[in-house]
XYZ file of C-alpha atoms in Angstrom:
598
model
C 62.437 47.799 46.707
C 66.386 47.940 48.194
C 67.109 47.240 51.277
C 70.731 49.250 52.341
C 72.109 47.817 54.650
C 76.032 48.078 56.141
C 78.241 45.929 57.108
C 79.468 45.936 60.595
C 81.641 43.475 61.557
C 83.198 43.772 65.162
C 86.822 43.052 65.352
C 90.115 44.147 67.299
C 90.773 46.732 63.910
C 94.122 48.245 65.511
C 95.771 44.055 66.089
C 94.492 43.595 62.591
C 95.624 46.309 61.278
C 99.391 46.037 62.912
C 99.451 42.169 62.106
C 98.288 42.322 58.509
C 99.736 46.040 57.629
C 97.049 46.407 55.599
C 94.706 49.526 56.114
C 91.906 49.959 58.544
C 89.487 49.907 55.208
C 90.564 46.637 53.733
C 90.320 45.336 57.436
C 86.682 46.281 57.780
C 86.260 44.534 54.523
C 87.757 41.682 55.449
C 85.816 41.474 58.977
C 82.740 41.247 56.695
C 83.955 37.988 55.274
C 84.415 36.937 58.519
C 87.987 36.888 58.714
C 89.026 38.547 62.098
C 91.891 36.593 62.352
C 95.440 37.760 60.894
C 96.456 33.933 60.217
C 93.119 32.936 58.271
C 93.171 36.753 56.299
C 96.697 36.246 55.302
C 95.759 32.792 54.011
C 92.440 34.506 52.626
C 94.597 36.576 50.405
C 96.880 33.814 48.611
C 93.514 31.808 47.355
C 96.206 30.435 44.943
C 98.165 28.405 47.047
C 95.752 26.427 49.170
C 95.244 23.081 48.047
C 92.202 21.224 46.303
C 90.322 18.768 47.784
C 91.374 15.070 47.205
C 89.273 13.937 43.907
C 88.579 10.647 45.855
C 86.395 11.832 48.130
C 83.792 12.540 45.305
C 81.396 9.857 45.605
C 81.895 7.375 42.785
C 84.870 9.011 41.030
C 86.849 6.320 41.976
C 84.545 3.818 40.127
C 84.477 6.466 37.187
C 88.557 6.156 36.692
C 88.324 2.594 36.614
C 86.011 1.858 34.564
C 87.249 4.493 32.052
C 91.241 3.317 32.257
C 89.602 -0.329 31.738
C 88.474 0.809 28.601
C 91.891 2.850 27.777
C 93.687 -0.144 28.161
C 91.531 -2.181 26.321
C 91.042 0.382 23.376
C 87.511 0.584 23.704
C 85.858 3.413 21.574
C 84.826 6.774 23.769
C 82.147 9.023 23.567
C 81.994 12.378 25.718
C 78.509 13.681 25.231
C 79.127 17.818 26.705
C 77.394 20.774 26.509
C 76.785 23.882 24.421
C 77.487 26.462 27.477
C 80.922 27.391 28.728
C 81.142 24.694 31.553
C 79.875 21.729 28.883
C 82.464 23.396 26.392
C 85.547 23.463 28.702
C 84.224 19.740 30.643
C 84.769 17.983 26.757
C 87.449 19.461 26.305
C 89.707 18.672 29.308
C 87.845 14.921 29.224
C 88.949 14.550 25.468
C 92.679 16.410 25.703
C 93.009 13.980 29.384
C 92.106 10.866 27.428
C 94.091 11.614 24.473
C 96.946 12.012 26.901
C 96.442 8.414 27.680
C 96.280 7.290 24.250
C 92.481 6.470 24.230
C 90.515 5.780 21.287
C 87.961 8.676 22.765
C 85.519 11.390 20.359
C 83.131 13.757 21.212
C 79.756 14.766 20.321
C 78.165 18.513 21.670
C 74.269 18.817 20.881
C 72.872 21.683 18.746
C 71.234 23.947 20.759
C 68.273 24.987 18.968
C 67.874 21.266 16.731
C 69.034 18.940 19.562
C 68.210 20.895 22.869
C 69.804 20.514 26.079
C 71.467 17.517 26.877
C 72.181 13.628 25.866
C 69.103 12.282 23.691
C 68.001 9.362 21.664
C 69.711 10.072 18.534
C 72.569 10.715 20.014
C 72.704 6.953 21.710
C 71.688 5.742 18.339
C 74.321 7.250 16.719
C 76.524 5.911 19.356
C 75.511 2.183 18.414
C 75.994 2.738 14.835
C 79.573 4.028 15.359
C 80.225 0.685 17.964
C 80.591 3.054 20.937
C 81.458 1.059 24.165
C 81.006 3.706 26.873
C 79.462 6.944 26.608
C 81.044 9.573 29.038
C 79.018 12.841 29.414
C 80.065 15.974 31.634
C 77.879 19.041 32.445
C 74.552 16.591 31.736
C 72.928 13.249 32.286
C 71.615 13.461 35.561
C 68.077 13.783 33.768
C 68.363 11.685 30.764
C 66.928 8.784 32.127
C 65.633 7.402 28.640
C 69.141 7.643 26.595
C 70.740 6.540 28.967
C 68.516 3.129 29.592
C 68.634 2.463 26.142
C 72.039 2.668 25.950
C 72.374 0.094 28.985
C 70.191 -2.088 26.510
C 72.412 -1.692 23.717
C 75.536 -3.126 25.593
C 77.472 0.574 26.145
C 78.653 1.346 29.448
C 77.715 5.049 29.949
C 79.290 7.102 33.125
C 77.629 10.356 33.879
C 79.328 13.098 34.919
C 77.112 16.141 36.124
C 76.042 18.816 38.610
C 72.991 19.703 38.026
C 69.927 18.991 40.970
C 68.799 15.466 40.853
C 65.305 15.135 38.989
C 62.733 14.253 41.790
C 59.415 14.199 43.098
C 56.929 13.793 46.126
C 55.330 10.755 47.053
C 53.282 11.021 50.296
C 55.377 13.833 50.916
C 58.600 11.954 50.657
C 61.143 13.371 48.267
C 61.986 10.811 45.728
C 65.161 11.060 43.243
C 65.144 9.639 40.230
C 68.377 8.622 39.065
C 69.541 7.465 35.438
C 70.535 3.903 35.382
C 74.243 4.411 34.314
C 77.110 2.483 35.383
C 78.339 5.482 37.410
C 77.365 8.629 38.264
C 79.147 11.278 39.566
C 77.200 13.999 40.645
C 77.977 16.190 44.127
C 74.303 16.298 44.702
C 72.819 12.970 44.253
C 71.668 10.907 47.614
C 74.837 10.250 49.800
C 77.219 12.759 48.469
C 79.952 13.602 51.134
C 82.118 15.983 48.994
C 83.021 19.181 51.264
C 81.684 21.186 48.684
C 78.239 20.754 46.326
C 78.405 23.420 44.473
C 81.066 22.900 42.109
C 80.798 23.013 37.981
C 80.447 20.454 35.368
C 84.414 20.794 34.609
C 85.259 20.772 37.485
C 83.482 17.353 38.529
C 85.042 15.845 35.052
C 88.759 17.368 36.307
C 87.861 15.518 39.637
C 87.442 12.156 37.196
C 90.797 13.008 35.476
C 93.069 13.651 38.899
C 91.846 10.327 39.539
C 92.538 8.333 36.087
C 95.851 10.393 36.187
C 97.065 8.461 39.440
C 96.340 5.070 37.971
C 97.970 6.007 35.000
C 100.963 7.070 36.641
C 101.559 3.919 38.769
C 101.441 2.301 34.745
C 104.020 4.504 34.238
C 101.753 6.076 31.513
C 103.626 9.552 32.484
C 107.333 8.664 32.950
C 107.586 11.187 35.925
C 105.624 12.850 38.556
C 106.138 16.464 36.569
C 104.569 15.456 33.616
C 101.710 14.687 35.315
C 101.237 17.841 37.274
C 102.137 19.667 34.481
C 99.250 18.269 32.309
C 97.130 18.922 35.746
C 97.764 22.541 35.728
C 97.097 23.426 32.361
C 93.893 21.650 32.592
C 92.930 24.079 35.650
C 92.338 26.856 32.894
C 89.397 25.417 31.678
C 87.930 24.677 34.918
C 88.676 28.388 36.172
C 86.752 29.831 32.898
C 83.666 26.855 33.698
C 83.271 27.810 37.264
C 83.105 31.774 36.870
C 80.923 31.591 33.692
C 78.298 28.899 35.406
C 78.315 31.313 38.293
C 79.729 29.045 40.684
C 80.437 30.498 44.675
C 84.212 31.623 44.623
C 84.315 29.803 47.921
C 86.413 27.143 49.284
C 87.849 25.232 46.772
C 86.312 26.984 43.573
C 87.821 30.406 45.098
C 91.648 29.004 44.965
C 91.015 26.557 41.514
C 89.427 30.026 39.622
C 92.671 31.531 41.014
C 94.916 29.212 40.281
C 93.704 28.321 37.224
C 93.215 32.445 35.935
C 97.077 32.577 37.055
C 97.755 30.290 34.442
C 95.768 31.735 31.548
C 98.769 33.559 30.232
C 101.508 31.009 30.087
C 99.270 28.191 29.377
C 100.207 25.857 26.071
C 96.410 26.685 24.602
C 96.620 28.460 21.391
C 92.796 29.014 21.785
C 92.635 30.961 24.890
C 95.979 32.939 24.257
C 94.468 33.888 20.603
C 90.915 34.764 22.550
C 93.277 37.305 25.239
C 95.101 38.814 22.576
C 91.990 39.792 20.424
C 90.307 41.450 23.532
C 93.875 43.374 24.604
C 94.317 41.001 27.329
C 97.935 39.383 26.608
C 99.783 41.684 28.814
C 96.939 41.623 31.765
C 96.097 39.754 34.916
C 93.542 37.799 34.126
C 90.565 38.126 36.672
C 86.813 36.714 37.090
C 86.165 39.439 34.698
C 87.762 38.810 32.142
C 86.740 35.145 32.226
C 83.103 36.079 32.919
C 82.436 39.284 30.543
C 84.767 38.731 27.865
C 86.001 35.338 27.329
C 83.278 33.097 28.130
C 80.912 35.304 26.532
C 82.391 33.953 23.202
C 81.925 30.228 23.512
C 78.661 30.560 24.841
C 77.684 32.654 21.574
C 79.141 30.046 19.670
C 76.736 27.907 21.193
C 73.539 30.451 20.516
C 74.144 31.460 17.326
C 75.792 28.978 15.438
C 77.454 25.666 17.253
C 79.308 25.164 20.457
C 81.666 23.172 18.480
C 83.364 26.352 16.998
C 84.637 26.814 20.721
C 85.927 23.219 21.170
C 87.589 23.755 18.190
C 89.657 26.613 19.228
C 90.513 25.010 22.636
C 91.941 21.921 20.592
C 93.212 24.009 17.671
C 97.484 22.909 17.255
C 97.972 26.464 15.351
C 98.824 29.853 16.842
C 98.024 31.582 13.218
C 94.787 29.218 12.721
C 93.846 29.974 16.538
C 93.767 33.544 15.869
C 91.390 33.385 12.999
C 88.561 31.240 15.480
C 89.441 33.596 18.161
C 87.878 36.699 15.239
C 85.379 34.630 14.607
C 84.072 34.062 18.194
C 84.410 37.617 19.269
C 82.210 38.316 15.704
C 79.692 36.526 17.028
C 79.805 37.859 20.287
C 79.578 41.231 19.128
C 76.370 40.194 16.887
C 74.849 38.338 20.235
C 75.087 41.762 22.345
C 73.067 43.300 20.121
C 70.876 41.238 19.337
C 70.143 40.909 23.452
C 70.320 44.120 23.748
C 67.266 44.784 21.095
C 65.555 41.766 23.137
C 66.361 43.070 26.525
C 64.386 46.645 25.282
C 61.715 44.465 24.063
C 61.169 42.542 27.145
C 61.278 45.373 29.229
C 58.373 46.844 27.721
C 56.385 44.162 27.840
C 57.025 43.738 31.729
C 56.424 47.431 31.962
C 52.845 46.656 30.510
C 52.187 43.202 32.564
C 53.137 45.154 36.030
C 50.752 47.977 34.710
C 47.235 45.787 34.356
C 48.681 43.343 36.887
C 51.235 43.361 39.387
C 52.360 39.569 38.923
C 55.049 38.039 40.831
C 56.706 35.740 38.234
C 56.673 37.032 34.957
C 56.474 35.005 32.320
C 57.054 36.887 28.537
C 56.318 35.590 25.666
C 58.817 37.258 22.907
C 58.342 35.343 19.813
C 61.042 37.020 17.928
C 63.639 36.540 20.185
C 66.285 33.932 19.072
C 65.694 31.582 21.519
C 69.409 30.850 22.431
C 69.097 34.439 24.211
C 66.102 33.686 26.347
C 68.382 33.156 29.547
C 69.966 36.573 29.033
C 67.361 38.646 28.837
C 65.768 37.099 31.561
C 68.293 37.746 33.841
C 68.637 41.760 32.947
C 64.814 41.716 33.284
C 65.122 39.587 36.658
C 68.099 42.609 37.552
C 65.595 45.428 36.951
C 62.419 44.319 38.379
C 63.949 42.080 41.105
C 61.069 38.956 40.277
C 61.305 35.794 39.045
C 61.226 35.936 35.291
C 61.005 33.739 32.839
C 61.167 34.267 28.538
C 59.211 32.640 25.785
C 60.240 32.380 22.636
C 58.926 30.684 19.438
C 60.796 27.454 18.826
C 60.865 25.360 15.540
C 58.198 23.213 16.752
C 56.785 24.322 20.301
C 57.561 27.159 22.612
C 61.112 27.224 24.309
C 61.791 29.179 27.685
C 64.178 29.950 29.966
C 64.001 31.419 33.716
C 65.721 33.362 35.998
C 65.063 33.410 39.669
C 66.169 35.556 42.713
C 66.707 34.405 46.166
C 63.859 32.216 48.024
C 62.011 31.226 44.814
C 63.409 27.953 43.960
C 62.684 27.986 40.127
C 63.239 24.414 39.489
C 61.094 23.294 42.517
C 58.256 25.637 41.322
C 58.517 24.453 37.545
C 58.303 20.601 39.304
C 55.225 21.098 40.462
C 53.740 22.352 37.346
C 55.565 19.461 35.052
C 52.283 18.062 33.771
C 52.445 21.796 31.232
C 55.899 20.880 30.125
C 57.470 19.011 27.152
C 60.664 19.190 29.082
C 62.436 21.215 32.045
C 65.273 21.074 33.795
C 67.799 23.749 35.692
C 68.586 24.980 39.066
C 66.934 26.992 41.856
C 68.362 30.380 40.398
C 67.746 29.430 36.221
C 65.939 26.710 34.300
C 65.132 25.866 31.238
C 61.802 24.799 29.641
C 59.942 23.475 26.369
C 55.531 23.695 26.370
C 53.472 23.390 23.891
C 51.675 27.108 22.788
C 48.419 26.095 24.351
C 50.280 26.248 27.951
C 52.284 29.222 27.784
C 49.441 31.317 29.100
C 48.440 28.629 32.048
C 52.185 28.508 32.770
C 52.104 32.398 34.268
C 48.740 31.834 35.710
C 49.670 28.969 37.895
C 53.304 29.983 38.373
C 51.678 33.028 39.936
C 48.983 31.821 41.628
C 51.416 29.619 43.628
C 54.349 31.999 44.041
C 53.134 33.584 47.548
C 56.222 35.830 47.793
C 56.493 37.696 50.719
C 57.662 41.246 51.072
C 60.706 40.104 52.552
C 61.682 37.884 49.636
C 60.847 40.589 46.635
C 63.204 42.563 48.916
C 66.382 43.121 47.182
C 69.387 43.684 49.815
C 72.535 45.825 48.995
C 75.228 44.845 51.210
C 77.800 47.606 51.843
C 81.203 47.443 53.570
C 81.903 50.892 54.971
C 81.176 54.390 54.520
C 84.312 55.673 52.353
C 85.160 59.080 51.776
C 86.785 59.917 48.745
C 89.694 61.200 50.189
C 90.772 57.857 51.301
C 90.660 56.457 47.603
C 93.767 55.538 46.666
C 96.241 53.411 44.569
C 97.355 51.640 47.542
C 93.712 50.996 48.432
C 93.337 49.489 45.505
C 95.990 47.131 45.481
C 94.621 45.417 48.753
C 90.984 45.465 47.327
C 92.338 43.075 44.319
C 94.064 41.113 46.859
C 90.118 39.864 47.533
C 89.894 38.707 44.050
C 88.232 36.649 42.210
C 85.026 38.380 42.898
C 81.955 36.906 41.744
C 79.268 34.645 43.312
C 79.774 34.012 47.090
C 82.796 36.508 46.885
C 81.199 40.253 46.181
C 83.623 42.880 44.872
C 83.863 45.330 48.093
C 80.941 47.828 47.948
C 80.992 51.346 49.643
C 78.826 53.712 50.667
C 78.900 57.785 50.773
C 76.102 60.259 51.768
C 75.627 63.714 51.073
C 77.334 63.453 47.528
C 76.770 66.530 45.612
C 76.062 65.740 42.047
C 77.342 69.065 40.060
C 77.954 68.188 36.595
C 76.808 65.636 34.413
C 77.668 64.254 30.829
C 76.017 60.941 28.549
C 79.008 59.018 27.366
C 79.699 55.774 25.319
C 78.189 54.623 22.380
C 74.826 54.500 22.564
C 74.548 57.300 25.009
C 73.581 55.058 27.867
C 76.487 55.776 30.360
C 77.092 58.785 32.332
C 80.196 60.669 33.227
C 79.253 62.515 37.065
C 80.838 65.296 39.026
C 80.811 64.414 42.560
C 82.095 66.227 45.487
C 81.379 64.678 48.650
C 80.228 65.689 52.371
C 84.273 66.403 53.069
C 84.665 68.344 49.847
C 86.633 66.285 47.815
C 86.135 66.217 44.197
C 86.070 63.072 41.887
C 84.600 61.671 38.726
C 81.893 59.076 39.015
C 80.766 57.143 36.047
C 77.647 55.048 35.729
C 77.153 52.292 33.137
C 74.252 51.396 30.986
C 71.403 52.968 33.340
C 71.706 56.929 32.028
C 67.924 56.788 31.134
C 66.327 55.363 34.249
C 69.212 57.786 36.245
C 68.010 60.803 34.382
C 64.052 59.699 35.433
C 65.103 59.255 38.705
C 66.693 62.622 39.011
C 63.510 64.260 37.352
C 60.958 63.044 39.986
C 62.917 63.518 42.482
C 64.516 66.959 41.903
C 62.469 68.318 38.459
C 63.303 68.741 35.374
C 64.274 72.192 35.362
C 67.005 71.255 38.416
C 68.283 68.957 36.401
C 68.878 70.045 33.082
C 70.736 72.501 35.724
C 72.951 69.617 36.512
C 73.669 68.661 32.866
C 75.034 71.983 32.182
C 76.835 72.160 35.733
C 75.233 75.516 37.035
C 72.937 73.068 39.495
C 73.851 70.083 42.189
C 71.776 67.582 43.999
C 72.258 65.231 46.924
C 72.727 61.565 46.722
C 73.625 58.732 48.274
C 75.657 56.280 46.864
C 77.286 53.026 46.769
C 79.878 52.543 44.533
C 83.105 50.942 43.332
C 86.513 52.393 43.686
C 89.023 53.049 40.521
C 91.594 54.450 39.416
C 91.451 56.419 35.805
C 94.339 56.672 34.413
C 95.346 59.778 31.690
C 97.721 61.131 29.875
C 100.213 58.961 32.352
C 98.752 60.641 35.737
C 96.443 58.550 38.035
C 92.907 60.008 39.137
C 91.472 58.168 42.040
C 87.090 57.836 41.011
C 84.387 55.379 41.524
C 82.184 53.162 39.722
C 78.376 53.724 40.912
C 76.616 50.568 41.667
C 73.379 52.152 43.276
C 71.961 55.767 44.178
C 69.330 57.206 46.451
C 68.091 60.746 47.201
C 69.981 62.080 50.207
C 67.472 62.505 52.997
């Protein structure tokens, strides 16, 4: 079930309107964000130029830079443990190209996904003491590798942990109790007595927090030679941190909002052969870069690195020293992108059966799938297009090499991690988030997982509710270039920052054509209430469209429509655009949602 429901923001529209000169639409839209004021929407608007906040006010990042420029001076040998996702990919690298800058004697190691798992293990620590390690650094994990860590204590390595992911905990008596790793440091927005202004930042970004810190001691050593060099270094490594924070779904709030702008501002004219080679093989060199672009193309690549063959393929590119070379990893990691959309979308197809079937027989709250074919790198995809279309908690199964491995995606007011916590006793290992988490059971528990997950859910109506927050009513008429100029002014969009969403009723639907390459997008004729005419186009839903149009209107009507002798009546919310042809510019929009016209 969707909930509609409109924006309506009271504000003095005509004093906004005269103080901003922007137009009475982009005003409402900017009343819904709660910016009434022409002083706070101009600043609203120029996300690039407001400042970060001071790294020092990170709890412990202080203690973090010193203990790591001790061991710069005193040429102690570095580990960074990262990731195999885009954040853990982009944290290691700005860590390792920040320490190099400083002339450390610093490595790194990324796990395997599928043989090592998620995160900093044993082998890895003993690895580290066969090598003579002195202080293992990790970013984007550690917070819940208690073990490793301890035994590296025991060993004699210092070990600072750099993460953002919730504290492990649990209830005693009803008291929430955290259980921290027993590093020398941790640095973690979220753990107990965390001040920062703002929680919810990435794994790169809490490692860049690290590095503005070790860059000021290292500049009153004179390390840099001037203040430029410094902030020159600083910038470029805002890139990274831009691409971490859109792809781990970060809010574009606050401070994430202007360092994803600043940083995307950058992308072109950044030093990186890797990223420039990645922009020019998806046509991208002589674009803006947006949250788009970072999140649907770019960081795509590194993260199917990481699924389908090793994470280290992306860390190479970021630190490759060879435009020509860079290009060839850049083909490479779009290759393997390529191969991971299909493969997800076979999954996807797969999974959506099976929660067709489950719903049928029983109409769970959580579902839980078990696809044993499904590569189990992908499990946190297709859980999330299955989470999309039913609008439930889901989680995916697959068949690991030596127990079952899962992944979950929630939706808002099921805190996934919480729930999984108090069903730990059926788990190998867990870990994640309140929106996503990750899981390995043994096979005996993967049917008592959905059983107890939904026998405690208790979701209310209000929760399975999905809401579909629009800005305005917008007739077509008013669709325009200029219009969409100030709409981009918004960007980035993503979490915590919505791309502006409009509504029209009474849209006659008088035409209709499948397009794209499976057949799975549609191509609409809409004329709305006023009588103007525009295209619409609808992505990757031309199947479940055509159904809804069928039961709703009947077949006959709308085989009508296909051959543009019929119309029906919707209401939609949608997107603005502009297409652009043959060198003229067509205003149309992008549907979002759709709903018979009552």
């Amino acid at each position: 079930m969707t909930e509609w429901i409109l924006r309506n923001k009271k504000a003095d529209f005509p004093a906004l309107e005269q103080e901003t000169g922007l137009s009475r639409t982009m005003c409402r839209v900017l009343a819904n964000r709660g910016l009434t004021d022409a002083e706070k929407a101009r600043t609203y608007l120029q996300p690039q130029t407001q400042p970060l906040y001071p790294a020092a006010l990170l709890k412990n990042a202080d203690k973090a830079c010193e203990l790591l420029f001790a061991a710069v001076r005193e040429r102690k040998r570095i580990r960074i443990i990262g990731d195999y996702d885009v954040d853990g990919v982009m944290a290691t690298y700005l860590l390792y190209q920040a320490l190099r800058t400083l002339g450390a004697q610093v490595d790194y190691r990324i796990p395997d996904r599928i043989r090592d798992g998620y995160g900093m293990n044993m082998k890895m620590v003993e690895e580290a003491e066969r090598d003579r390690i002195a202080l293992l650094l990790t970013c984007d994990n550690g917070i819940a590798a208690a073990e490793p860590v301890a035994r590296a204590k025991a060993s004699g390595m210092q070990v600072i942990v750099t993460d953002h992911h919730d504290i492990p905990c649990h209830k005693e008596e009803g008291v929430l109790c955290y259980e921290l790793p027993p590093a020398d440091v941790i640095v973690n927005p979220k753990q107990p007595g965390e001040t920062y202004p703002q929680s919810g930042i990435c794994g790169a970004m809490v490692a860049y927090k690290v590095v503005c810190l070790l860059f000021e001691a290292a500049e009153k050593e004179g390390v840099f030679g001037d203040r430029g060099r410094k902030e020159e270094v600083l910038s470029e490594l805002l890139v990274p941190v831009a691409f971490a924070t859109v792809c781990d779904v970060m809010e574009l709030t606050g401070e994430n909002r202007a360092a994803v702008a600043r940083g995307l501002s950058l992308a072109q004219t950044c030093q990186n052969h890797g990223i420039r080679a990645l922009l020019a093989v998806y046509g991208l060199t002589e674009r803006n870069i947006s949250a788009y672009h970072a999140g649907f193309l770019i960081g795509p690549c590194f993260n199917a690195a990481g699924r389908l063959d090793t994470a280290l393929l992306g860390l190479e590119l970021l630190l490759c020293g060879d435009a020509a070379e860079a290009e060839k990893r850049a083909e490479k990691l779009k290759e393997l992108n390529d191969v991971r959309k299909q493969m997800t979308l076979e999954a996807t197809k797969t999974a959506q059966k099976l929660a067709e079937e489950a719903l049928a027989e029983n109409p769970a709250q959580v579902l839980v799938l078990y696809l044993p074919e499904c590569h189990e790198s992908l499990a946190g995809i297709v859980a999330g297009r299955i989470r999309e279309q039913f609008y439930l908690p889901v989680i995916i199964l697959t068949k690991g090499e030596s127990c079952i491995k899962g992944s979950g995606r929630s939706i808002e007011g099921y805190p996934m991690f919480e729930r999984l916590s108090e069903q730990k006793d059926l788990f190998l290992a867990f870990g994640g988030h309140p929106m996503a988490a990750g899981m390995s059971l043994d096979e005996k528990n993967a049917l008592l997982l959905g059983k107890r997950l939904n026998e405690a859910a208790q979701l209310t109506e209000e929760i399975l509710t999905r809401r579909l927050y629009l800005d305005a009513v917008l007739p077509f008429s008013e669709i325009s270039e200029e219009l969409l100029a100030e709409l981009e002014r918004l960007e980035p969009f993503g979490n915590g920052n919505p791309k502006p969403l409009f509504a029209a009723s009474g849209v006659r639907v008088g035409g209709m054509q499948r397009i794209g390459r499976e057949g799975d997008s549609l191509r609409l004729r809409l004329t709305d209430a006023a009588g103007t005419t525009l295209t619409g186009l609808y992505f990757h839903g031309a199947d479940a469209f055509e159904e809804y149009l069928v039961k709703e209107f009947g077949a006959e009507t709308v085989r009508g429509v296909y051959r543009g002798t019929e119309s029906v009546a919707l209401t939609l919310a949608f997107s603005p655009a502009i297409d652009e042809y043959q060198g003229k510019k067509y205003p149309q929009i992008i549907i979002q949602e759709y709903k018979r016209t009552k």
